[in-house]
mmCIF file of C-alpha atoms in Angstrom:
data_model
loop_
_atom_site.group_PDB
_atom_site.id
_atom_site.type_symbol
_atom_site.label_atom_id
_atom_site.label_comp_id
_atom_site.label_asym_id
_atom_site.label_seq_id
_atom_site.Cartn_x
_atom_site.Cartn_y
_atom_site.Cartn_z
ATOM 1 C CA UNK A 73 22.760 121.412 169.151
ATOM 2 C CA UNK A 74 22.310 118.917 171.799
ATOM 3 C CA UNK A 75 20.663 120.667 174.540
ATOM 4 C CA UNK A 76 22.418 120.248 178.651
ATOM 5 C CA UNK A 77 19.229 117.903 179.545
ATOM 6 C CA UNK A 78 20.602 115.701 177.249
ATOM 7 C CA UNK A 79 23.986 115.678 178.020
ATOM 8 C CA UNK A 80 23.703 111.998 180.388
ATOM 9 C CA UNK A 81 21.293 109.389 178.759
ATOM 10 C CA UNK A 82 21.105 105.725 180.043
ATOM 11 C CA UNK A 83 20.496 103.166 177.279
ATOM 12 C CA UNK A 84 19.369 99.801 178.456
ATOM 13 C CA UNK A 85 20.833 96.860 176.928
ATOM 14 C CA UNK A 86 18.422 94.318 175.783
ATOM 15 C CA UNK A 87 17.325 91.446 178.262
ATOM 16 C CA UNK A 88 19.832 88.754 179.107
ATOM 17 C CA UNK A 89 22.596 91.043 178.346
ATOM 18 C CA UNK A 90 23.346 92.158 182.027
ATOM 19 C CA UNK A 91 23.260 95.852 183.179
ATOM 20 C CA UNK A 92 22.222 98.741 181.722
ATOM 21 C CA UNK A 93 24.770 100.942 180.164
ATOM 22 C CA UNK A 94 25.176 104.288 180.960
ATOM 23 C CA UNK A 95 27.186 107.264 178.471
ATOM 24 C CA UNK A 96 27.315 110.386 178.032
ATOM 25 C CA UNK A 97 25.609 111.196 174.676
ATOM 26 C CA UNK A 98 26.855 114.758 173.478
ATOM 27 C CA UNK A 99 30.898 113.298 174.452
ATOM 28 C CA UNK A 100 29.884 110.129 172.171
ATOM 29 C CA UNK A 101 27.943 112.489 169.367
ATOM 30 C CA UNK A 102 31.501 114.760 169.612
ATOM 31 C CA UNK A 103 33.218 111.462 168.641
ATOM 32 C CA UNK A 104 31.149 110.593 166.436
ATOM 33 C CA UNK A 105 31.621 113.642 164.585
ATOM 34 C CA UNK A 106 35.662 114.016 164.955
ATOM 35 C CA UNK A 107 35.407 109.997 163.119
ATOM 36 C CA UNK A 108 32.819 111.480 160.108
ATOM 37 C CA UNK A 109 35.289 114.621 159.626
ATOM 38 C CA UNK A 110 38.653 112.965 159.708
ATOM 39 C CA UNK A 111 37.278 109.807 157.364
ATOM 40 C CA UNK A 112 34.342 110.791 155.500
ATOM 41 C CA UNK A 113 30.963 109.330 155.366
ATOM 42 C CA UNK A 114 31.290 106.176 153.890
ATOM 43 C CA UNK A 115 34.912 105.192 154.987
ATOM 44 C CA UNK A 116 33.465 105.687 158.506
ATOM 45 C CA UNK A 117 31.385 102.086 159.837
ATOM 46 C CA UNK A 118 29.414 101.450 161.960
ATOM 47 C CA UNK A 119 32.278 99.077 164.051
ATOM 48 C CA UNK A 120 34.357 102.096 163.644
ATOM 49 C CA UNK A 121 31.851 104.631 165.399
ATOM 50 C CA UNK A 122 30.992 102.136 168.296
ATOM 51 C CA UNK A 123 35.105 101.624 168.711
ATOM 52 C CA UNK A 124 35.355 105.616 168.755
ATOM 53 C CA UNK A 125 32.325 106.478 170.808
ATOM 54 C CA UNK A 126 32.862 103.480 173.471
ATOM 55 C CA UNK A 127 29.684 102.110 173.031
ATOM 56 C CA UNK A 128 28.487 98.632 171.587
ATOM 57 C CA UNK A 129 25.901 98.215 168.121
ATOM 58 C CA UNK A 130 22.572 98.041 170.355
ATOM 59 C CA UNK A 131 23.391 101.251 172.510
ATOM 60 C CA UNK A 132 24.378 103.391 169.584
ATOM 61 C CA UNK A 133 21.051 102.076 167.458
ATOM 62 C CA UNK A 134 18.968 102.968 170.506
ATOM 63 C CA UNK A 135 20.441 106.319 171.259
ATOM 64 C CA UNK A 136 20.712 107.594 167.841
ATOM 65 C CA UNK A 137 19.335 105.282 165.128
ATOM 66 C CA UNK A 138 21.143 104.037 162.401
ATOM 67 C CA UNK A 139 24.875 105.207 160.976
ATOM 68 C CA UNK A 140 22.796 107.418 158.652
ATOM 69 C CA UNK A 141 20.745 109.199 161.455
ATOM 70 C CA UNK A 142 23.596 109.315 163.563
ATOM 71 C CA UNK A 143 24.961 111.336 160.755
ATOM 72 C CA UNK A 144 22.249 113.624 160.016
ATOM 73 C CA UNK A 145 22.875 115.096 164.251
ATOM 74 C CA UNK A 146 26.446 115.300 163.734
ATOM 75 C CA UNK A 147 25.888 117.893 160.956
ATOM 76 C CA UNK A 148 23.188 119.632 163.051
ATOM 77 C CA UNK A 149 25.842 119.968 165.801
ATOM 78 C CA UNK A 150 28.854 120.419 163.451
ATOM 79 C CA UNK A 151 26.813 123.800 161.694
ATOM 80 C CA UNK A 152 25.868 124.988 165.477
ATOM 81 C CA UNK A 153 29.765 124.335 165.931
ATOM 82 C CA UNK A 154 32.996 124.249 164.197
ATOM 83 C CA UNK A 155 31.086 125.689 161.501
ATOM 84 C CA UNK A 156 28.707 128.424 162.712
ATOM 85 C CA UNK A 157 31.219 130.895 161.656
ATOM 86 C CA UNK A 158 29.688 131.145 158.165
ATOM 87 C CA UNK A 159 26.061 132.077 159.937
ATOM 88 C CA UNK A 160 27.466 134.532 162.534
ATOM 89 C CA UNK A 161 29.163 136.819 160.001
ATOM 90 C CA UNK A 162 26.678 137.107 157.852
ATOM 91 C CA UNK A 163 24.701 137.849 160.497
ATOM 92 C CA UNK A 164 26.913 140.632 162.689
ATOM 93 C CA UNK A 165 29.072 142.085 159.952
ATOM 94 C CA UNK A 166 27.233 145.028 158.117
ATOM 95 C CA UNK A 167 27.843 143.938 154.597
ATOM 96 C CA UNK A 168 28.491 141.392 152.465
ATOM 97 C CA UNK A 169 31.913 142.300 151.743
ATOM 98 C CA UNK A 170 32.807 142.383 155.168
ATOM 99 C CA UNK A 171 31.579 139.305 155.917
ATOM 100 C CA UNK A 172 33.090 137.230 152.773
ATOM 101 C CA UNK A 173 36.157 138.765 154.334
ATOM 102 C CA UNK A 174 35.364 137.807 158.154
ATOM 103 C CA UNK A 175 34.042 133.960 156.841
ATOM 104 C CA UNK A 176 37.083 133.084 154.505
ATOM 105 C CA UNK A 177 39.827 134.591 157.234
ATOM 106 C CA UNK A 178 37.840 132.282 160.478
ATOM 107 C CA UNK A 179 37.687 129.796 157.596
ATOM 108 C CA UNK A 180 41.651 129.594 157.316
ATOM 109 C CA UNK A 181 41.618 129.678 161.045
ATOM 110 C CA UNK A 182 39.220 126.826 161.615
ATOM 111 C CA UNK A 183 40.538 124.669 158.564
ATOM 112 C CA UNK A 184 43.844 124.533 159.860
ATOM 113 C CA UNK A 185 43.010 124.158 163.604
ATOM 114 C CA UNK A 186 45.341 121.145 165.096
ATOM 115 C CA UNK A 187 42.396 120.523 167.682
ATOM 116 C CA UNK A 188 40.403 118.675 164.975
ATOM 117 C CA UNK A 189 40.774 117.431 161.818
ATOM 118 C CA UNK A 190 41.361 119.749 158.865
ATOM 119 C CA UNK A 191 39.352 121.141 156.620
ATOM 120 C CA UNK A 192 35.341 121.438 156.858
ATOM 121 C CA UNK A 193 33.329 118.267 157.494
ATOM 122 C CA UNK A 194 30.266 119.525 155.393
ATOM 123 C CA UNK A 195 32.616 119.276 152.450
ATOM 124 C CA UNK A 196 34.747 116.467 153.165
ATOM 125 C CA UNK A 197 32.381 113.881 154.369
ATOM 126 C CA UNK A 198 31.020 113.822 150.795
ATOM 127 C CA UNK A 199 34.047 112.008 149.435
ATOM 128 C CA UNK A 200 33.381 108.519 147.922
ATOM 129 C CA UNK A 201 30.054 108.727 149.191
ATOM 130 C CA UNK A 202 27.445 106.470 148.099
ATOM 131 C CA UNK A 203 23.977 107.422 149.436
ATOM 132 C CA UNK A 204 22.242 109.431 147.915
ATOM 133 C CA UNK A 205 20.034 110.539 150.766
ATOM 134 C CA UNK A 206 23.849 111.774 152.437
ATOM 135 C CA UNK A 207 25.047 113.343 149.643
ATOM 136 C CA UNK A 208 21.521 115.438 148.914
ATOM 137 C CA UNK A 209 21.706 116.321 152.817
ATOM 138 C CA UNK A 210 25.510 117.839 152.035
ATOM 139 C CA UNK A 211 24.567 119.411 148.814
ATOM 140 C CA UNK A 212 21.413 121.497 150.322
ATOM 141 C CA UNK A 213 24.091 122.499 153.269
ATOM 142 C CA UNK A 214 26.503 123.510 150.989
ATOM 143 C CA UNK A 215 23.817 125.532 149.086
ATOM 144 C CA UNK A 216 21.879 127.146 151.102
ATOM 145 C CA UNK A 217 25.002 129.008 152.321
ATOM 146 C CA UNK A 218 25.387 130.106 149.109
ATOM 147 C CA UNK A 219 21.881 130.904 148.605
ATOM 148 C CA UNK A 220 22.258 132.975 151.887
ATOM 149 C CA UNK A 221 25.201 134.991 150.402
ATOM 150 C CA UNK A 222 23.210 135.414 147.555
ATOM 151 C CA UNK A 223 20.517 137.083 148.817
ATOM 152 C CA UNK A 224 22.966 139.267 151.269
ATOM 153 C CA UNK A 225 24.844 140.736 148.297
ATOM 154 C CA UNK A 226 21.119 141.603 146.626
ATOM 155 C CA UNK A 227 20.303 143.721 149.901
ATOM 156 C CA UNK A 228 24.145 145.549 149.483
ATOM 157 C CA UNK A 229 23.019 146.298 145.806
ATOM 158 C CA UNK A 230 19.690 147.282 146.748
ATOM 159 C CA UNK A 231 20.852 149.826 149.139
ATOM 160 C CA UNK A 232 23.200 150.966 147.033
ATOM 161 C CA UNK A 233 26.377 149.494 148.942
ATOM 162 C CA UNK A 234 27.484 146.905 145.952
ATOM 163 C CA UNK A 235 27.511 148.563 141.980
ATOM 164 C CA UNK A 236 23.791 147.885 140.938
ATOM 165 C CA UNK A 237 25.060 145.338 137.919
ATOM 166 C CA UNK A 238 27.115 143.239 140.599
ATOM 167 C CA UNK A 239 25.451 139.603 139.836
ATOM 168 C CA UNK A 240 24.439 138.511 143.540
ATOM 169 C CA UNK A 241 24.749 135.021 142.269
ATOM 170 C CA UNK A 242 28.099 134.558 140.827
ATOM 171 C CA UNK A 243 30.016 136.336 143.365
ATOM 172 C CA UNK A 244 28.131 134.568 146.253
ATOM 173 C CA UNK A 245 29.124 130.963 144.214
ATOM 174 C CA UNK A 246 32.646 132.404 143.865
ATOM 175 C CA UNK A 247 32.682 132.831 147.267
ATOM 176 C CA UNK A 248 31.642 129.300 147.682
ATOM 177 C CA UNK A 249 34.011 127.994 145.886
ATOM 178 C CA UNK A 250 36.873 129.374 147.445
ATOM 179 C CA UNK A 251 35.410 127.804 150.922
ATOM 180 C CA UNK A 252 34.944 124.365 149.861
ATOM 181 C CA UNK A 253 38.815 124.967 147.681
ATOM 182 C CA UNK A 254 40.326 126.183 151.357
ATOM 183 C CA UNK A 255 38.804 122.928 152.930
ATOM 184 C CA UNK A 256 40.885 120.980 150.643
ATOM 185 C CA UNK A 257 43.804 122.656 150.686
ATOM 186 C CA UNK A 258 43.786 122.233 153.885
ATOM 187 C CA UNK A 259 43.491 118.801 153.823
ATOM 188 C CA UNK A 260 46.278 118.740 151.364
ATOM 189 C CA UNK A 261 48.973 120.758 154.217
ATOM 190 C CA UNK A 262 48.201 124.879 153.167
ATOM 191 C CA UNK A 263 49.225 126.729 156.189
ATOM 192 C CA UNK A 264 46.579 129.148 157.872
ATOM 193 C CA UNK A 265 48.575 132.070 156.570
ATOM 194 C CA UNK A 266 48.419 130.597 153.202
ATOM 195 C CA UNK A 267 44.514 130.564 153.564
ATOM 196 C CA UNK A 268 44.604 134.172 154.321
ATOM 197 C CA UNK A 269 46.446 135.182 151.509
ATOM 198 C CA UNK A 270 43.746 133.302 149.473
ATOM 199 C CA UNK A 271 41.270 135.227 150.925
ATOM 200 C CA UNK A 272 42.413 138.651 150.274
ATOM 201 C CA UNK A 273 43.062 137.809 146.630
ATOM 202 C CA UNK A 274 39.538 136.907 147.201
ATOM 203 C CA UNK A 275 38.112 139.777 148.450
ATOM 204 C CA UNK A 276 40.367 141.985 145.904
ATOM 205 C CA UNK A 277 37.851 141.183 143.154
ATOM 206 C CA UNK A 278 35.018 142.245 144.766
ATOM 207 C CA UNK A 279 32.999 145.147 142.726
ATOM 208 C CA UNK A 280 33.295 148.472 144.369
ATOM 209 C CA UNK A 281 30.606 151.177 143.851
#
């Protein structure tokens, strides 16, 4: 997450190209990221992102290196963000079960927030994309939350909270699947109420011991 000291950053324009121009970087990194989540990675250009974050070409390569760079931060700060909610309940909720339940419910409240665009940015910037280097940066995100869920449930069987023939790795995948499904679905107009209806038919096939 961008740290306070960095919040104001002068970039100097090159020589003969008048004064230097001064912006505040984490307000220009928050654009960035509202442009990748509404449009996707590769429908988003680099004319686009300097139009959106008020900037010109030379400031934007100084400050944060190329469209693809630029990228890489915004999904640092979008997981510290919008999307930490998958990390904190895992991490405060005292079993797996409880936080499937806790993720996919803040899930139907995030995907449907008005205050950004819909859906999850980890999932929808992916669209249509054609790096490679992008779309292997997405698919380890999107897997090493289910590898994290994965090794949750194992702990819940291993102490005896889940049945001991639950398999760790289909439920957590299951659970996966109805994330990145919600994102869509919320692209596609599904109400926050019909999100948490999802998610309790979700959590209704869960094993019980």
């Amino acid at each position: 997450m961008v740290g306070h000291g960095q919040a104001e950053e002068q970039v100097r324009a090159p020589k003969g190209r008048g004064r230097p121009r001064s912006f505040d970087r984490a307000t220009a990194l928050e654009k960035a990221l509202m442009a990748f989540w509404e449009h996707g990675y590769e429908a988003t250009s680099v004319s686009d992102l300097t139009r959106i974050m008020g900037i010109g070409a030379p400031s934007l390569y100084a400050a944060f290196g190329d469209k693809r760079t630029l990228f890489e931060e915004v999904v640092q700060v979008y997981g510290a963000t919008h999307g930490a909610f998958t990390d904190r309940a895992l991490a405060e909720e005292p079993t797996a079960r409880a936080a499937v339940g806790r993720m996919l419910r803040e899930a139907a409240a995030e995907y449907t927030d008005p205050a950004h665009p819909y859906g999850c940015l980890v999932v929808h910037a992916a669209t249509n994309c054609t790096s490679p280097e992008v779309e292997q940066l997405l698919r380890e995100q999107r897997n090493s939350n289910i590898t994290a869920l994965a090794s949750r449930i194992r702990a819940d069987v291993t102490a005896g909270l889940l049945p001991a023939g639950t398999d760790a790795a289909a439920l957590a995948r299951h659970t996966g699947a109805m994330i990145q499904g919600m994102s869509q679905q919320a692209r596609d107009g599904a109400s926050r109420a019909e999100l948490e209806a999802l998610a309790e038919i979700a959590l209704s096939i869960w094993p019980q011991d």
